[in-house]
């Protein structure tokens, strides 16, 4: 199985400041035949299911604000919230869909400082 | 817009079978992949498996011997059965869609909290 790790476990950022979350996989999730990274990011607020934010490592899902961006390739990825808003308080998960079983990172909790 | 509505009991006795259903609206069960994902309280997410109408189910090997997914195409809904449950199976269970053979999950059910207790 591909193991996903995230850092930090939690972070507190002032409103309007940048939040950066790291995600690493134990093996590459880059599929060479199409040069795509099979990596997604989700946002989960209390009592709600996760919401897909980013897929293919850097493609925003429809309706997701452009302050959310994803980057990275291979085994190292980053989710950036460029200007944190109050409604961004949540837990963020990365997920690989390169190979089954599809696995998630342990999550990073984002709060307001 | 695809919508997923989950139903099923929130309490299951140890050693019995957990059964949940997910009704699909705004899309056809004969398209796409239909997944189950769970989240123990306060913990992370675990993909359990998917059902594909062609019959090419895939399950997480950690649950392979206990899990079954099926579909009722007439009702446009799919189901999860997990046998011989223990306290370790207590979680919020979600159904979710993936499409195109790429298993990122774009539509989710509301979640069902399942407690395992006698």
Tab-separated table of C-alpha atoms in Angstrom:
chain	number	residue	atom	x	y	z
A	1	UNK	CA	0.000	0.000	0.000
A	2	UNK	CA	1.068	3.588	-0.612
A	3	UNK	CA	1.350	5.391	2.711
A	4	UNK	CA	0.561	9.095	2.764
A	5	UNK	CA	2.013	11.398	5.388
A	6	UNK	CA	1.218	15.048	6.043
A	7	UNK	CA	2.902	17.857	7.895
A	8	UNK	CA	2.309	19.637	10.090
A	9	UNK	CA	-0.383	17.887	12.102
A	10	UNK	CA	-1.929	21.274	12.746
A	11	UNK	CA	-1.219	24.920	12.095
A	12	UNK	CA	-2.674	28.262	13.081
A	13	UNK	CA	-2.492	31.130	10.625
A	14	UNK	CA	-3.664	34.715	10.874
A	15	UNK	CA	-6.553	35.786	8.690
A	16	UNK	CA	-5.264	36.846	5.283
A	17	UNK	CA	-1.980	35.021	5.706
A	18	UNK	CA	-0.686	31.995	3.816
A	19	UNK	CA	-1.182	28.418	4.975
A	20	UNK	CA	0.967	25.643	3.551
A	21	UNK	CA	0.450	21.916	4.028
A	22	UNK	CA	2.850	19.211	2.905
A	23	UNK	CA	1.932	15.712	1.763
A	24	UNK	CA	4.348	12.920	0.940
A	25	UNK	CA	3.794	9.458	-0.488
A	26	UNK	CA	5.944	6.385	0.033
A	27	UNK	CA	6.102	5.828	-3.704
A	28	UNK	CA	5.598	8.007	-6.719
A	29	UNK	CA	2.011	8.696	-7.770
A	30	UNK	CA	3.115	10.078	-11.129
A	31	UNK	CA	1.774	7.930	-13.934
A	32	UNK	CA	4.403	8.104	-16.655
A	33	UNK	CA	2.109	7.288	-19.568
A	34	UNK	CA	0.076	10.488	-19.138
A	35	UNK	CA	2.455	12.503	-16.928
A	36	UNK	CA	-0.275	13.031	-14.362
A	37	UNK	CA	0.038	12.891	-10.589
A	38	UNK	CA	-2.789	10.892	-9.067
A	39	UNK	CA	-3.075	13.090	-5.993
A	40	UNK	CA	-6.135	14.857	-4.569
A	41	UNK	CA	-6.782	17.244	-1.683
A	42	UNK	CA	-9.944	17.418	0.414
A	43	UNK	CA	-11.319	19.832	2.991
A	44	UNK	CA	-13.442	18.509	5.840
A	45	UNK	CA	-15.388	20.679	8.232
A	46	UNK	CA	-16.920	19.291	11.453
A	47	UNK	CA	-19.959	17.133	10.873
A	48	UNK	CA	-19.565	17.232	7.095
A	49	UNK	CA	-18.191	14.826	4.513
A	50	UNK	CA	-14.913	15.728	2.867
A	51	UNK	CA	-15.070	18.107	-0.072
A	52	UNK	CA	-12.834	17.627	-3.099
A	53	UNK	CA	-10.659	20.710	-3.582
A	54	UNK	CA	-7.828	19.704	-5.895
A	55	UNK	CA	-7.136	16.729	-8.164
A	56	UNK	CA	-4.293	15.816	-10.506
A	57	UNK	CA	-2.211	17.517	-7.801
A	58	UNK	CA	-2.981	21.019	-9.077
A	59	UNK	CA	-6.399	21.161	-10.781
A	60	UNK	CA	-9.038	22.975	-8.764
A	61	UNK	CA	-12.435	21.360	-8.576
A	62	UNK	CA	-15.230	23.480	-10.012
A	63	UNK	CA	-16.361	26.138	-7.560
A	64	UNK	CA	-13.251	26.022	-5.374
A	65	UNK	CA	-11.851	29.511	-4.693
A	66	UNK	CA	-8.584	30.311	-6.391
A	67	UNK	CA	-6.881	30.998	-3.072
A	68	UNK	CA	-6.505	27.204	-2.915
A	69	UNK	CA	-3.682	25.817	-5.010
A	70	UNK	CA	-1.849	22.540	-5.260
A	71	UNK	CA	1.665	21.828	-6.415
A	72	UNK	CA	4.279	19.126	-6.480
A	73	UNK	CA	4.950	15.906	-8.327
A	74	UNK	CA	6.104	12.368	-7.745
A	75	UNK	CA	6.152	11.913	-3.992
A	76	UNK	CA	6.063	15.461	-2.614
A	77	UNK	CA	3.047	17.728	-2.746
A	78	UNK	CA	1.835	20.982	-1.240
A	79	UNK	CA	-1.557	22.553	-0.660
A	80	UNK	CA	-1.436	26.322	-0.280
A	81	UNK	CA	-4.161	28.620	0.932
A	82	UNK	CA	-2.885	31.981	-0.215
A	83	UNK	CA	-5.003	34.188	2.056
A	84	UNK	CA	-6.703	32.316	4.858
A	85	UNK	CA	-10.355	33.096	5.408
A	86	UNK	CA	-12.458	32.214	8.452
A	87	UNK	CA	-14.399	29.647	6.451
A	88	UNK	CA	-11.186	27.757	5.652
A	89	UNK	CA	-10.934	26.425	9.203
A	90	UNK	CA	-11.043	22.677	8.601
A	91	UNK	CA	-9.017	19.505	8.365
A	92	UNK	CA	-7.268	18.951	5.054
A	93	UNK	CA	-6.458	15.525	3.655
A	94	UNK	CA	-4.386	14.396	0.729
A	95	UNK	CA	-5.266	11.171	-1.099
A	96	UNK	CA	-3.524	9.095	-3.712
A	97	UNK	CA	-5.544	7.393	-6.415
A	98	UNK	CA	-2.583	5.941	-8.255
A	99	UNK	CA	-3.106	2.438	-6.949
A	100	UNK	CA	-5.573	0.459	-4.918
A	101	UNK	CA	-6.118	0.546	-2.007
A	102	UNK	CA	-6.575	4.287	-2.364
A	103	UNK	CA	-5.145	5.903	0.710
A	104	UNK	CA	-5.450	9.184	2.560
A	105	UNK	CA	-3.024	11.171	4.626
A	106	UNK	CA	-3.757	11.567	8.344
A	107	UNK	CA	-4.966	15.120	7.938
A	108	UNK	CA	-3.787	18.613	8.860
A	109	UNK	CA	-5.957	20.810	11.019
A	110	UNK	CA	-5.984	24.488	10.054
A	111	UNK	CA	-7.089	27.102	12.592
A	112	UNK	CA	-7.071	30.857	12.910
A	113	UNK	CA	-4.266	32.389	14.978
B	1	UNK	CA	-25.681	17.461	-9.900
B	2	UNK	CA	-25.208	14.047	-8.360
B	3	UNK	CA	-26.635	13.601	-4.881
B	4	UNK	CA	-26.065	10.639	-2.592
B	5	UNK	CA	-28.485	9.818	0.235
B	6	UNK	CA	-27.421	7.220	2.742
B	7	UNK	CA	-29.650	5.027	4.876
B	8	UNK	CA	-29.214	2.190	7.305
B	9	UNK	CA	-29.030	1.398	11.009
B	10	UNK	CA	-26.697	3.332	13.228
B	11	UNK	CA	-26.308	0.514	15.734
B	12	UNK	CA	-24.973	-2.958	14.992
B	13	UNK	CA	-24.257	-5.740	17.463
B	14	UNK	CA	-20.795	-7.288	17.611
B	15	UNK	CA	-20.363	-10.237	15.246
B	16	UNK	CA	-23.353	-9.169	13.179
B	17	UNK	CA	-23.483	-7.637	9.711
B	18	UNK	CA	-23.461	-3.929	9.003
B	19	UNK	CA	-25.682	-2.958	6.077
B	20	UNK	CA	-25.897	0.481	4.507
B	21	UNK	CA	-27.485	1.782	1.327
B	22	UNK	CA	-26.703	4.800	-0.794
B	23	UNK	CA	-29.346	6.147	-3.177
B	24	UNK	CA	-28.109	8.046	-6.200
B	25	UNK	CA	-29.980	10.936	-7.764
B	26	UNK	CA	-28.878	13.144	-10.625
B	27	UNK	CA	-26.851	10.334	-12.131
B	28	UNK	CA	-27.063	6.703	-13.158
B	29	UNK	CA	-25.769	3.843	-11.096
B	30	UNK	CA	-24.756	2.141	-14.343
B	31	UNK	CA	-22.130	4.805	-14.918
B	32	UNK	CA	-19.190	5.692	-12.731
B	33	UNK	CA	-17.749	3.982	-9.666
B	34	UNK	CA	-19.492	3.877	-6.336
B	35	UNK	CA	-17.342	3.812	-3.254
B	36	UNK	CA	-17.567	3.345	0.474
B	37	UNK	CA	-15.193	5.196	2.785
B	38	UNK	CA	-15.202	5.236	6.561
B	39	UNK	CA	-13.846	7.464	9.306
B	40	UNK	CA	-13.585	6.346	12.928
B	41	UNK	CA	-14.545	9.160	15.299
B	42	UNK	CA	-11.766	11.721	15.474
B	43	UNK	CA	-9.610	9.794	13.020
B	44	UNK	CA	-8.707	9.704	9.355
B	45	UNK	CA	-10.306	8.291	6.245
B	46	UNK	CA	-10.160	4.698	5.021
B	47	UNK	CA	-11.299	3.643	1.569
B	48	UNK	CA	-13.242	0.388	1.784
B	49	UNK	CA	-13.866	-0.397	-1.854
B	50	UNK	CA	-15.865	0.378	-4.944
B	51	UNK	CA	-18.628	-1.169	-6.973
B	52	UNK	CA	-18.685	-0.801	-10.721
B	53	UNK	CA	-21.753	-1.820	-12.652
B	54	UNK	CA	-19.764	-4.042	-14.981
B	55	UNK	CA	-19.053	-6.142	-11.932
B	56	UNK	CA	-15.442	-5.196	-11.442
B	57	UNK	CA	-15.665	-4.567	-7.712
B	58	UNK	CA	-12.508	-3.805	-5.837
B	59	UNK	CA	-12.162	-4.020	-2.094
B	60	UNK	CA	-9.543	-2.932	0.371
B	61	UNK	CA	-7.550	-6.093	1.147
B	62	UNK	CA	-7.773	-5.249	4.839
B	63	UNK	CA	-11.492	-6.047	4.661
B	64	UNK	CA	-11.571	-8.414	1.686
B	65	UNK	CA	-13.006	-11.389	3.547
B	66	UNK	CA	-15.810	-9.449	5.233
B	67	UNK	CA	-17.030	-6.924	2.689
B	68	UNK	CA	-19.601	-7.108	-0.086
B	69	UNK	CA	-20.864	-4.328	-2.316
B	70	UNK	CA	-23.860	-4.639	-4.568
B	71	UNK	CA	-26.249	-2.587	-6.644
B	72	UNK	CA	-29.977	-2.283	-7.168
B	73	UNK	CA	-30.160	-0.702	-10.584
B	74	UNK	CA	-33.955	-0.484	-10.526
B	75	UNK	CA	-33.722	1.780	-7.474
B	76	UNK	CA	-30.498	3.445	-8.578
B	77	UNK	CA	-28.822	2.606	-5.299
B	78	UNK	CA	-25.869	0.601	-4.051
B	79	UNK	CA	-25.147	-1.144	-0.817
B	80	UNK	CA	-22.423	-2.128	1.601
B	81	UNK	CA	-22.401	-5.202	3.776
B	82	UNK	CA	-19.649	-5.756	6.326
B	83	UNK	CA	-19.845	-8.979	8.258
B	84	UNK	CA	-18.579	-9.996	11.698
B	85	UNK	CA	-18.258	-6.444	12.944
B	86	UNK	CA	-16.247	-5.516	16.014
B	87	UNK	CA	-15.708	-2.300	17.909
B	88	UNK	CA	-12.952	-1.480	15.418
B	89	UNK	CA	-15.608	-1.103	12.730
B	90	UNK	CA	-17.340	1.763	14.542
B	91	UNK	CA	-17.077	4.790	12.282
B	92	UNK	CA	-18.878	7.294	10.125
B	93	UNK	CA	-19.457	5.518	6.829
B	94	UNK	CA	-19.642	7.551	3.644
B	95	UNK	CA	-20.638	6.621	0.141
B	96	UNK	CA	-18.920	8.553	-2.629
B	97	UNK	CA	-18.633	8.689	-6.404
B	98	UNK	CA	-15.554	8.440	-8.505
B	99	UNK	CA	-15.597	8.618	-12.275
B	100	UNK	CA	-13.580	7.996	-15.369
B	101	UNK	CA	-11.636	5.261	-13.654
B	102	UNK	CA	-9.815	7.877	-11.597
B	103	UNK	CA	-10.672	7.380	-7.969
B	104	UNK	CA	-10.865	10.857	-6.589
B	105	UNK	CA	-14.152	11.334	-4.826
B	106	UNK	CA	-16.204	14.236	-6.071
B	107	UNK	CA	-19.644	13.578	-4.602
B	108	UNK	CA	-20.261	12.255	-1.102
B	109	UNK	CA	-23.177	11.065	0.966
B	110	UNK	CA	-23.976	12.752	4.240
B	111	UNK	CA	-22.396	10.008	6.328
B	112	UNK	CA	-23.851	7.444	8.713
B	113	UNK	CA	-22.436	7.014	12.196
B	114	UNK	CA	-22.343	3.305	12.969
B	115	UNK	CA	-21.890	2.218	16.556
B	116	UNK	CA	-20.997	-1.366	17.395
B	117	UNK	CA	-22.499	-2.382	20.699
B	118	UNK	CA	-24.596	-5.121	22.227
